CSV table of C-alpha atoms and ligand atoms in Angstrom, one decimal:
chain,number,residue,atom,x,y,z
A,178,MET,CA,64.3,67.9,124.7
A,179,THR,CA,67.2,68.7,122.2
A,180,SER,CA,70.0,66.4,121.9
A,181,TYR,CA,73.4,67.3,120.7
A,182,ASP,CA,75.8,65.9,118.3
A,183,LEU,CA,78.5,67.6,120.0
A,184,VAL,CA,78.4,69.8,123.9
A,185,ILE,CA,81.8,71.8,124.6
A,186,ARG,CA,81.5,72.4,128.4
A,187,GLY,CA,82.5,74.8,130.6
A,188,GLY,CA,85.2,76.7,128.7
A,189,THR,CA,85.8,80.6,128.7
A,190,LEU,CA,83.3,81.4,125.5
A,191,ALA,CA,84.6,84.5,123.7
A,192,THR,CA,83.6,86.7,120.6
A,193,ALA,CA,84.5,89.8,119.1
A,194,GLY,CA,82.0,91.4,122.0
A,195,GLU,CA,82.0,89.5,125.0
A,196,SER,CA,82.8,86.7,126.8
A,197,PHE,CA,81.4,83.9,129.2
A,198,VAL,CA,82.1,81.0,131.6
A,199,GLY,CA,79.2,78.7,129.5
A,200,ASP,CA,78.7,75.3,127.0
A,201,ILE,CA,78.4,74.9,123.5
A,202,GLY,CA,75.3,72.9,122.0
A,203,ILE,CA,76.3,71.6,118.8
A,204,LYS,CA,73.5,70.0,116.8
A,205,ASP,CA,73.8,68.9,112.8
A,206,GLY,CA,77.0,71.3,112.7
A,207,LEU,CA,75.6,74.4,113.7
A,208,ILE,CA,75.4,76.1,117.1
A,209,ALA,CA,72.5,74.8,118.3
A,210,SER,CA,72.7,76.4,122.0
A,211,LEU,CA,74.4,78.6,124.3
A,212,GLY,CA,74.0,78.5,127.9
A,213,ARG,CA,75.1,76.4,131.1
A,214,ASP,CA,73.9,73.1,132.2
A,215,LEU,CA,73.4,71.8,129.1
A,216,PRO,CA,72.3,68.4,128.4
A,217,LYS,CA,74.4,65.5,127.9
A,218,GLY,CA,76.1,65.5,124.1
A,219,ALA,CA,76.8,62.2,122.3
A,220,LYS,CA,80.3,64.0,122.7
A,221,GLU,CA,81.2,65.9,125.3
A,222,ILE,CA,84.7,68.1,125.5
A,223,ASP,CA,86.0,69.3,128.6
A,224,ALA,CA,86.6,73.1,128.1
A,225,ARG,CA,86.9,73.9,132.0
A,226,GLY,CA,90.5,75.8,132.0
A,227,LYS,CA,89.7,76.8,128.2
A,228,LEU,CA,89.2,79.5,125.8
A,229,VAL,CA,86.8,78.6,122.8
A,230,THR,CA,86.6,81.1,119.9
A,231,PRO,CA,84.9,81.0,116.7
A,232,GLY,CA,87.6,78.8,114.4
A,233,GLY,CA,90.1,81.6,112.8
A,234,ILE,CA,89.8,82.3,109.5
A,235,ASP,CA,92.9,83.2,107.1
A,236,ALA,CA,92.6,85.4,104.4
A,237,HIS,CA,95.5,85.8,103.0
A,238,CYS,CA,97.0,82.4,101.9
A,239,HIS,CA,98.9,81.4,98.4
A,240,VAL,CA,97.4,77.7,97.7
A,241,ALA,CA,97.9,75.4,95.0
A,242,GLN,CA,99.0,78.9,93.0
A,243,ILE,CA,101.8,79.2,90.1
A,244,SER,CA,103.6,82.6,90.9
A,245,SER,CA,103.8,85.5,88.6
A,246,THR,CA,107.0,83.7,88.1
A,247,GLY,CA,106.4,80.4,87.0
A,248,VAL,CA,107.1,78.7,90.9
A,249,TRP,CA,104.1,76.9,92.3
A,250,THR,CA,103.8,77.2,95.5
A,251,ALA,CA,104.7,73.9,97.6
A,252,ASP,CA,101.7,73.2,99.6
A,253,ASP,CA,98.8,72.3,97.6
A,254,PHE,CA,94.7,72.7,99.1
A,255,GLU,CA,95.2,69.0,100.7
A,256,SER,CA,98.6,70.2,102.7
A,257,ALA,CA,96.9,73.5,103.0
A,258,THR,CA,94.2,73.1,105.0
A,259,ARG,CA,95.6,69.8,107.2
A,260,SER,CA,98.1,72.6,108.1
A,261,ALA,CA,95.5,75.1,109.1
A,262,MET,CA,92.7,73.2,110.9
A,263,CYS,CA,96.2,72.0,112.7
A,264,GLY,CA,96.6,75.6,114.1
A,265,GLY,CA,93.2,76.4,115.0
A,266,THR,CA,92.0,77.8,111.1
A,267,THR,CA,88.5,77.0,110.2
A,268,THR,CA,88.2,78.8,106.8
A,269,ILE,CA,91.2,79.2,104.4
A,270,VAL,CA,90.5,82.1,101.9
A,271,PRO,CA,93.5,81.7,99.4
A,272,PHE,CA,93.8,83.4,95.8
A,273,ALA,CA,92.4,82.2,92.1
A,274,ALA,CA,95.4,83.8,90.6
A,275,GLN,CA,94.9,84.9,86.6
A,276,HIS,CA,97.8,85.6,84.6
A,277,ARG,CA,97.8,87.9,82.2
A,278,GLY,CA,96.2,86.9,78.8
A,279,GLN,CA,93.7,84.5,80.9
A,280,SER,CA,89.9,84.7,81.5
A,281,LEU,CA,89.1,85.0,85.0
A,282,ARG,CA,86.1,82.6,84.3
A,283,GLU,CA,89.3,80.0,83.5
A,284,VAL,CA,91.0,81.0,86.3
A,285,VAL,CA,88.2,80.1,88.9
A,286,LYS,CA,87.4,77.2,87.1
A,287,GLU,CA,90.5,76.0,87.0
A,288,TYR,CA,91.5,76.8,90.6
A,289,HIS,CA,87.7,74.9,91.9
A,290,ALA,CA,89.5,71.3,89.8
A,291,ARG,CA,92.5,71.9,92.4
A,292,ALA,CA,90.5,72.6,95.3
A,293,GLU,CA,88.2,69.5,94.7
A,294,GLY,CA,87.9,66.8,96.9
A,295,LYS,CA,91.3,68.0,99.1
A,296,THR,CA,90.3,70.6,101.5
A,297,SER,CA,89.4,68.7,105.1
A,298,ILE,CA,88.0,73.1,105.7
A,299,ASP,CA,85.9,75.4,104.3
A,300,TYR,CA,87.2,77.9,101.7
A,301,SER,CA,86.6,81.0,99.7
A,302,PHE,CA,88.5,82.3,97.1
A,303,HIS,CA,90.0,86.4,96.3
A,304,LEU,CA,90.6,86.9,92.8
A,305,ILE,CA,94.6,87.8,91.5
A,306,VAL,CA,93.3,90.5,89.4
A,307,SER,CA,96.6,90.8,86.9
A,308,ASP,CA,95.3,92.1,83.6
A,309,PRO,CA,91.7,93.9,84.1
A,310,HIS,CA,90.9,93.4,80.2
A,311,GLU,CA,87.8,95.0,78.8
A,312,THR,CA,86.1,91.9,79.3
A,313,ALA,CA,87.2,90.8,82.5
A,314,LEU,CA,86.1,94.7,83.5
A,315,GLY,CA,82.9,94.5,82.1
A,316,GLN,CA,82.0,90.8,81.7
A,317,GLU,CA,83.6,88.5,83.7
A,318,LEU,CA,83.8,90.5,87.1
A,319,PRO,CA,80.3,91.9,87.4
A,320,ALA,CA,79.3,88.6,87.3
A,321,LEU,CA,81.7,87.1,89.3
A,322,ILE,CA,81.0,89.4,92.0
A,323,GLU,CA,77.5,87.8,91.5
A,324,ASP,CA,78.9,84.5,91.9
A,325,GLY,CA,80.2,85.4,95.3
A,326,TYR,CA,83.8,86.0,94.7
A,327,THR,CA,83.4,89.7,96.4
A,328,SER,CA,86.8,90.4,96.9
A,329,PHE,CA,89.7,91.1,95.0
A,330,LYS,CA,93.6,91.3,95.2
A,331,ILE,CA,95.5,93.8,93.0
A,332,TYR,CA,99.1,94.9,93.0
A,333,THR,CA,101.8,98.2,92.6
A,334,THR,CA,104.4,95.8,91.8
A,335,TYR,CA,105.8,92.6,90.5
A,336,ASP,CA,106.6,92.7,87.0
A,337,ALA,CA,103.7,90.0,85.6
A,338,LEU,CA,101.4,91.5,88.1
A,339,LYS,CA,101.7,95.4,88.6
A,340,LEU,CA,98.8,97.8,87.7
A,341,SER,CA,99.1,101.1,86.8
A,342,ASP,CA,97.4,103.7,88.5
A,343,ARG,CA,94.1,104.0,86.2
A,344,GLN,CA,93.8,100.2,86.3
A,345,VAL,CA,93.4,100.3,90.1
A,346,LEU,CA,90.9,103.5,89.5
A,347,ASP,CA,88.8,101.1,86.6
A,348,ILE,CA,89.1,98.4,89.5
A,349,LEU,CA,88.5,100.7,92.4
A,350,ALA,CA,85.1,101.9,90.2
A,351,LEU,CA,84.0,98.4,89.8
A,352,ALA,CA,84.3,97.6,93.2
A,353,ARG,CA,82.0,100.6,93.5
A,354,ARG,CA,79.1,99.8,91.1
A,355,LYS,CA,79.5,96.2,92.0
A,356,ARG,CA,80.3,96.2,95.9
A,357,ALA,CA,83.5,94.6,95.8
A,358,MET,CA,86.2,94.0,98.4
A,359,VAL,CA,90.1,95.4,96.5
A,360,MET,CA,92.7,94.3,98.7
A,361,ILE,CA,95.8,96.0,97.8
A,362,HIS,CA,99.3,95.2,97.4
A,363,ALA,CA,101.1,98.4,97.7
A,364,GLU,CA,104.6,99.1,96.9
A,365,ASN,CA,106.8,101.6,94.8
A,366,HIS,CA,107.7,99.0,91.6
A,367,ASP,CA,109.9,101.3,89.9
A,368,ALA,CA,111.6,102.5,92.7
A,369,MET,CA,112.4,99.0,94.2
A,370,SER,CA,113.4,98.2,90.8
A,371,TRP,CA,116.0,100.5,90.4
A,372,LEU,CA,117.5,100.3,93.9
A,373,ALA,CA,117.5,96.0,93.1
A,374,GLU,CA,119.3,96.8,90.1
A,375,LYS,CA,121.7,99.5,91.8
A,376,LEU,CA,122.1,97.4,94.8
A,377,ILE,CA,122.8,94.2,92.6
A,378,ALA,CA,125.1,95.7,90.4
A,379,SER,CA,127.5,97.4,92.7
A,380,GLY,CA,127.8,93.3,94.3
A,381,ARG,CA,125.1,93.8,96.6
A,382,LYS,CA,123.5,90.6,96.1
A,383,ARG,CA,122.2,88.9,99.9
A,384,PRO,CA,119.0,88.1,100.8
A,385,VAL,CA,119.1,91.2,103.4
A,386,TYR,CA,119.8,93.7,100.3
A,387,HIS,CA,115.9,92.7,99.3
A,388,CYS,CA,115.2,94.9,102.5
A,389,PHE,CA,116.8,97.9,101.5
A,390,ALA,CA,115.4,97.6,97.9
A,391,HIS,CA,111.7,96.9,99.4
A,392,ASN,CA,112.8,99.4,102.1
A,393,MET,CA,109.7,101.0,104.3
A,394,THR,CA,110.0,104.3,102.0
A,395,VAL,CA,108.6,102.6,99.3
A,396,GLU,CA,106.2,100.9,100.8
A,397,SER,CA,104.4,104.1,102.6
A,398,GLU,CA,104.4,105.9,99.2
A,399,ALA,CA,102.3,103.3,97.4
A,400,THR,CA,100.3,103.6,100.5
A,401,HIS,CA,99.9,106.6,100.2
A,402,ARG,CA,99.0,106.5,96.1
A,403,VAL,CA,96.4,103.8,96.9
A,404,ILE,CA,95.1,105.5,99.0
A,405,ALA,CA,94.6,109.0,97.6
A,406,LEU,CA,92.5,107.0,94.6
A,407,ALA,CA,90.8,105.1,97.3
A,408,GLU,CA,89.9,108.2,98.8
A,409,MET,CA,88.9,110.7,94.9
A,410,ILE,CA,86.6,107.3,94.2
A,411,ASP,CA,84.9,107.6,97.4
A,412,GLN,CA,85.8,103.4,97.7
A,413,PRO,CA,87.0,100.9,100.5
A,414,ILE,CA,90.6,99.0,100.7
A,415,LEU,CA,92.1,96.6,102.4
A,416,ILE,CA,95.9,97.6,102.1
A,417,VAL,CA,97.4,93.6,102.6
A,418,HIS,CA,100.8,93.3,105.0
A,419,VAL,CA,101.8,96.0,106.2
A,420,SER,CA,104.8,95.5,108.1
A,421,GLY,CA,105.7,98.7,109.9
A,422,ARG,CA,105.6,102.3,111.3
A,423,GLU,CA,106.0,104.3,108.1
A,424,ALA,CA,102.7,102.3,106.1
A,425,ILE,CA,100.9,102.4,109.8
A,426,GLU,CA,101.5,106.1,109.5
A,427,GLU,CA,99.7,106.6,106.2
A,428,ILE,CA,96.8,104.0,107.2
A,429,ARG,CA,96.5,106.2,110.5
A,430,ARG,CA,96.0,109.7,109.1
A,431,ALA,CA,93.7,108.0,106.0
A,432,ARG,CA,91.3,106.6,109.2
A,433,ALA,CA,91.8,109.9,111.0
A,434,LYS,CA,90.5,111.5,108.0
A,435,GLY,CA,87.4,109.2,108.2
A,436,LEU,CA,88.1,107.4,104.9
A,437,LYS,CA,87.4,103.4,105.2
A,438,VAL,CA,90.9,102.1,105.0
A,439,PHE,CA,91.1,98.5,106.4
A,440,ALA,CA,94.5,97.2,107.0
A,441,GLU,CA,96.0,93.3,107.4
A,442,THR,CA,99.3,92.9,109.1
A,443,CYS,CA,101.0,89.2,109.3
A,444,PRO,CA,103.4,87.0,112.1
A,445,GLN,CA,106.1,87.2,109.8
A,446,TYR,CA,106.3,91.1,110.9
A,447,LEU,CA,105.7,90.7,114.5
A,448,PHE,CA,108.5,87.8,114.9
A,449,LEU,CA,111.3,88.4,112.1
A,450,THR,CA,113.9,90.9,111.1
A,451,GLN,CA,115.5,92.1,108.9
A,452,GLU,CA,118.7,91.0,110.7
A,453,ASP,CA,116.7,87.0,109.9
A,454,LEU,CA,117.7,87.8,105.9
A,455,ASP,CA,121.1,88.8,107.0
A,456,LYS,CA,121.7,85.1,108.7
A,457,GLN,CA,124.4,82.8,107.4
A,458,GLY,CA,123.9,80.1,105.2
A,459,LEU,CA,119.7,79.7,104.1
A,460,LEU,CA,118.3,81.0,107.0
A,461,GLY,CA,117.9,84.2,105.2
A,462,ARG,CA,116.6,83.0,102.5
A,463,MET,CA,113.7,82.0,105.0
A,464,CYS,CA,112.5,84.7,106.1
A,465,MET,CA,112.3,86.6,102.5
A,466,CYS,CA,108.9,88.3,101.7
A,467,SER,CA,107.1,91.2,100.3
A,468,PRO,CA,107.5,93.6,102.2
A,469,PRO,CA,110.1,92.6,104.3
A,470,PRO,CA,110.4,92.0,108.2
A,471,ARG,CA,111.6,95.4,109.8
A,472,ASP,CA,113.5,95.7,113.3
A,473,LYS,CA,112.0,95.1,116.5
A,474,ILE,CA,110.5,99.0,116.9
A,475,ASN,CA,108.9,98.1,114.4
A,476,GLN,CA,107.3,95.3,115.8
A,477,GLU,CA,106.1,97.3,118.3
A,478,TYR,CA,104.2,99.0,116.1
A,479,VAL,CA,102.6,97.0,114.3
A,480,TRP,CA,101.5,95.3,118.0
A,481,ARG,CA,100.6,98.6,119.1
A,482,GLY,CA,97.8,98.6,116.1
A,483,LEU,CA,96.9,95.1,116.2
A,484,ALA,CA,96.3,96.5,120.4
A,485,ASP,CA,94.3,99.4,119.6
A,486,GLY,CA,92.6,98.4,115.9
A,487,LEU,CA,94.5,100.3,113.4
A,488,PHE,CA,94.5,96.2,112.2
A,489,ASP,CA,91.5,94.6,111.2
A,490,VAL,CA,92.1,91.4,109.8
A,491,PHE,CA,95.8,89.2,110.9
A,492,SER,CA,96.5,86.9,108.0
A,493,SER,CA,99.8,84.5,107.8
A,494,ASP,CA,100.4,85.4,103.7
A,495,HIS,CA,101.6,81.9,103.9
A,496,ALA,CA,103.2,81.7,100.3
A,497,PRO,CA,105.4,78.3,100.7
A,498,TYR,CA,108.7,77.8,98.1
A,499,ARG,CA,111.0,74.9,99.7
A,500,PHE,CA,114.8,74.6,99.8
A,501,ASP,CA,114.7,71.1,97.6
A,502,ASP,CA,112.8,72.9,94.7
A,503,PRO,CA,115.3,74.0,92.2
A,504,GLU,CA,112.6,76.4,91.3
A,505,GLY,CA,112.2,77.3,95.7
A,506,LYS,CA,114.1,78.9,97.9
A,507,MET,CA,117.8,77.2,96.2
A,508,ARG,CA,116.4,79.4,93.1
A,509,GLY,CA,119.4,80.0,90.7
A,510,GLY,CA,122.0,78.6,93.3
A,511,PRO,CA,123.4,79.4,96.4
A,512,ASP,CA,125.4,83.0,94.8
A,513,ALA,CA,122.2,83.9,93.4
A,514,HIS,CA,121.2,87.6,93.9
A,515,PHE,CA,118.2,88.2,96.1
A,516,LYS,CA,115.4,89.2,93.5
A,517,MET,CA,116.0,85.4,92.5
A,518,ILE,CA,114.9,84.1,94.9
A,519,PRO,CA,111.1,83.5,95.3
A,520,ASN,CA,108.9,85.9,97.8
A,521,GLY,CA,107.0,84.3,100.9
A,522,VAL,CA,107.2,82.6,104.0
A,523,PRO,CA,104.9,79.5,105.3
A,524,GLY,CA,102.2,80.4,108.5
A,525,LEU,CA,99.1,78.7,108.2
A,526,GLU,CA,99.3,76.8,111.0
A,527,VAL,CA,101.2,78.7,113.5
A,528,ARG,CA,99.4,82.0,112.7
A,529,LEU,CA,97.1,81.9,115.6
A,530,PRO,CA,98.8,79.8,118.3
A,531,LEU,CA,101.5,82.9,117.5
A,532,LEU,CA,98.8,85.3,117.6
A,533,TYR,CA,97.6,83.4,121.2
A,534,ALA,CA,100.8,83.2,123.5
A,535,GLU,CA,102.8,85.8,122.5
A,536,GLY,CA,99.5,88.5,121.7
A,537,LEU,CA,96.7,87.2,124.0
A,538,LEU,CA,98.7,85.8,127.1
A,539,LYS,CA,101.4,88.0,126.8
A,540,GLY,CA,98.4,90.6,127.4
A,541,ARG,CA,99.3,92.7,124.2
A,542,ILE,CA,95.8,92.5,123.1
A,543,THR,CA,92.8,91.9,124.6
A,544,LEU,CA,90.6,88.7,123.8
A,545,GLU,CA,88.0,90.3,122.3
A,546,ARG,CA,90.2,91.9,119.9
A,547,PHE,CA,92.1,88.1,119.8
A,548,VAL,CA,89.0,86.6,118.7
A,549,ALA,CA,88.4,90.4,116.4
A,550,LEU,CA,91.8,89.8,114.3
A,551,ALA,CA,91.8,85.8,114.2
A,552,ALA,CA,88.6,85.6,112.7
A,553,THR,CA,85.3,87.7,113.4
A,554,ASN,CA,86.6,91.0,111.2
A,555,ALA,CA,87.9,88.7,108.1
A,556,ALA,CA,84.7,87.5,108.1
A,557,LYS,CA,82.1,90.8,108.2
A,558,ILE,CA,85.1,92.2,105.8
A,559,TYR,CA,85.0,89.0,103.1
A,560,GLY,CA,81.2,88.7,103.6
A,561,LEU,CA,81.3,85.4,104.8
A,562,TYR,CA,79.5,86.2,108.4
A,563,PRO,CA,77.7,85.4,110.4
A,564,ARG,CA,78.1,82.1,109.1
A,565,LYS,CA,81.7,82.0,110.0
A,566,GLY,CA,83.8,84.1,112.4
A,567,SER,CA,81.2,84.0,115.1
A,568,LEU,CA,79.9,81.9,118.2
A,569,ALA,CA,76.1,82.5,117.0
A,570,ILE,CA,72.9,80.2,116.9
A,571,GLY,CA,72.7,79.3,113.6
A,572,ALA,CA,76.4,79.8,113.0
A,573,ASP,CA,78.6,76.4,111.2
A,574,ALA,CA,80.2,75.3,114.4
A,575,ASP,CA,83.3,76.3,113.3
A,576,ILE,CA,85.6,76.5,116.9
A,577,ALA,CA,89.3,76.9,118.4
A,578,ILE,CA,89.6,75.6,121.8
A,579,TRP,CA,92.9,76.6,123.3
A,580,ASP,CA,95.2,75.7,125.8
A,581,PRO,CA,96.8,78.5,127.9
A,582,GLU,CA,99.2,75.7,129.4
A,583,ARG,CA,100.5,74.0,126.9
A,584,GLU,CA,104.0,74.2,125.8
A,585,VAL,CA,105.6,73.9,122.7
A,586,THR,CA,108.7,74.8,120.7
A,587,VAL,CA,107.5,75.3,117.6
A,588,SER,CA,109.1,73.1,115.1
A,589,GLN,CA,108.7,72.1,111.5
A,590,SER,CA,108.9,68.6,112.7
A,591,ILE,CA,105.6,69.2,114.5
A,592,LEU,CA,104.1,71.2,111.8
A,593,HIS,CA,101.2,69.9,108.9
A,594,ASP,CA,102.5,71.6,105.7
A,595,ASN,CA,104.2,70.2,102.9
A,596,MET,CA,107.3,72.5,103.9
A,597,ASP,CA,111.0,71.9,104.7
A,598,TYR,CA,111.5,74.9,107.1
A,599,THR,CA,109.5,77.3,109.4
A,600,PRO,CA,110.8,80.6,109.9
A,601,TYR,CA,110.2,80.5,113.1
A,602,GLU,CA,112.0,76.8,114.3
A,603,GLY,CA,113.1,76.7,117.8
A,604,MET,CA,110.6,79.6,119.2
A,605,LYS,CA,109.2,78.1,123.0
A,606,VAL,CA,106.0,79.4,123.7
A,607,LYS,CA,103.8,78.8,126.5
A,608,GLY,CA,100.1,78.6,125.4
A,609,TRP,CA,98.9,76.5,122.2
A,610,ILE,CA,95.6,75.6,120.1
A,611,ASP,CA,94.5,72.0,121.9
A,612,THR,CA,90.9,71.3,119.9
A,613,THR,CA,89.1,72.9,116.2
A,614,ILE,CA,86.3,71.9,114.8
A,615,SER,CA,84.7,72.5,111.9
A,616,ARG,CA,81.0,72.3,111.2
A,617,GLY,CA,80.7,70.2,114.3
A,618,GLU,CA,83.5,67.8,113.3
A,619,ILE,CA,86.3,67.8,115.6
A,620,VAL,CA,89.3,67.9,112.6
A,621,SER,CA,92.0,68.0,115.0
A,622,ILE,CA,93.2,67.6,118.5
A,623,LYS,CA,96.7,68.8,120.3
A,624,GLY,CA,98.0,70.0,116.5
A,625,GLU,CA,96.9,66.3,115.1
A,626,PRO,CA,94.9,65.8,111.8
A,627,LEU,CA,91.6,63.8,111.9
A,628,ALA,CA,89.7,65.3,109.3
A,629,LYS,CA,90.1,63.0,106.0
A,630,PRO,CA,90.5,65.6,103.0
A,631,GLY,CA,87.3,66.4,100.6
A,632,ARG,CA,85.6,66.7,102.9
A,633,GLY,CA,85.9,71.1,103.1
A,634,ARG,CA,83.3,73.0,101.7
A,635,PHE,CA,83.4,75.8,98.9
A,636,LEU,CA,81.5,79.4,100.2
A,637,PRO,CA,80.4,81.9,98.2
A,638,LYS,CA,81.1,84.9,99.6
A,639,ASP,CA,78.5,88.0,100.0
A,640,LYS,CA,78.5,91.2,99.1
A,641,PRO,CA,80.3,92.6,102.5
A,642,ASP,CA,78.6,96.0,103.8
A,643,ALA,CA,82.9,96.7,104.3
A,644,ALA,CA,82.8,97.7,100.4
A,645,ILE,CA,79.9,100.2,100.7
A,646,PRO,CA,81.6,103.4,100.1
A,647,LEU,CA,80.7,106.5,102.3
A,648,GLY,CA,78.8,108.8,100.4
A,649,ARG,CA,81.3,111.8,100.5
A,650,SER,CA,83.6,113.4,97.9
A,651,ILE,CA,86.4,115.3,97.2
A,652,PHE,CA,84.6,117.5,94.2
A,653,THR,CA,82.1,120.2,94.7
A,654,GLU,CA,80.0,118.7,92.5
A,655,ASP,CA,78.6,115.3,92.4
A,656,ILE,CA,80.4,113.3,89.6
A,657,SER,CA,80.4,109.1,91.3
A,658,ASP,CA,78.0,108.7,88.2
A,659,ILE,CA,81.5,108.5,85.8
A,660,PHE,CA,82.7,106.0,88.0
B,88,DUC,N1,104.8,89.1,99.0
B,88,DUC,C1,102.9,88.7,98.0
B,88,DUC,O1,103.5,90.0,98.2
B,88,DUC,N2,103.2,88.0,98.0
B,88,DUC,C2,103.5,86.5,98.3
B,88,DUC,C3,104.9,86.3,99.4
B,88,DUC,C4,105.2,87.4,99.8
B,88,DUC,O2,106.0,87.6,100.0
B,89,ZN,ZN1,100.9,90.5,98.3
B,90,ZN,ZN1,99.9,87.2,99.9
């Protein structure tokens, strides 16, 4: 008879496909059995009345990263993984970010050194490609894809990150040949810079004017454009941090045409609005990110997209900058114009509890959608499935247990990142994380960390099926040999 190291007993076990009441038996860090009345384990968790899902995957977060303007994120791998696991996440996929002129190999080495010995949960990397030079395209990226770095983020904006349409095509074509997933930050750079300069010159410097510069039209235009480039090359893409109706409509249109366009959104587009950026004092800076939060109507569009499958992935885009860091949210002093303020909001720890309480328990999304958005789709899209993102026998025993009765007032004081604020301060919710398990080890109970840094493992990613082209062409002759 199998003897389990841990049995989770009597919970509602939910996958992205079905749910049923039962037990999970865990042995040697893996899911060994799913069933009823499993034999007693060395440890037991009573999950009656609770929801048991695959541990969350946060597939978009910035950790121990120096931004393109030279500002360090407040979280390193120790604080980021601690915070993530206290919120039900068991895998993070941050970025190894290339600055122009850098070798991607060197960048990857550097990020591994930053993570080494510090992580409490498992992690992988996407690459940020800001300089697709000849060596990067011809040698480094093809080799890195083979080594498990099978996804890249590219940008249409930020002075030091943006790629031209031509460079976007180079990356898409490479991804097509080698089977990698391309994540795209889509905003029209020139239009935003033009607007920002004129806004500032006219004295409109407050954080809220960031939303005017980064308006929905610049987002939807760039979304449309990168979808067109992807269609031309016949290569799947994923549009990250979609903020509202106009970009959503571009993605719906592409999907209706049958294109493989995946989409991600984030908590800031559900729970924050432009009005938050116009709050007095420091509050406006707290909520400043790109694209920015929109309004209540757009929040409803985003909810609808989460419910009906428009969105595949729900990530935090955790980009933490502190107020007490002179290069952080107060950069340039209290009167600085909005372009001086680093973009980004924290969200690693609250991402899933908020989706659970406000999405699932309030009936806005189904249980299957909750699991798909929390973990399963990201695992599939980025080549981590079924080791991660599932409750299958043989999968890593990465599990989150959710308590529908737990009432929480969100506050920075209950979170475990290295931040000095949360934009969700004071939000009251019913339903929160109860227990997080990583490879069979209980790493957090009731939002408190138990695991020691250093136990997390690096996960090379498979080449994702999601990145396979559709095999359709806009051309009357097959010219795919030139891509
Ligand atoms: N926008 C990004 O593109 N990255 C980090 C944070 C942000 O607001
Ligand atoms: Zn981005
Ligand atoms: Zn980001």
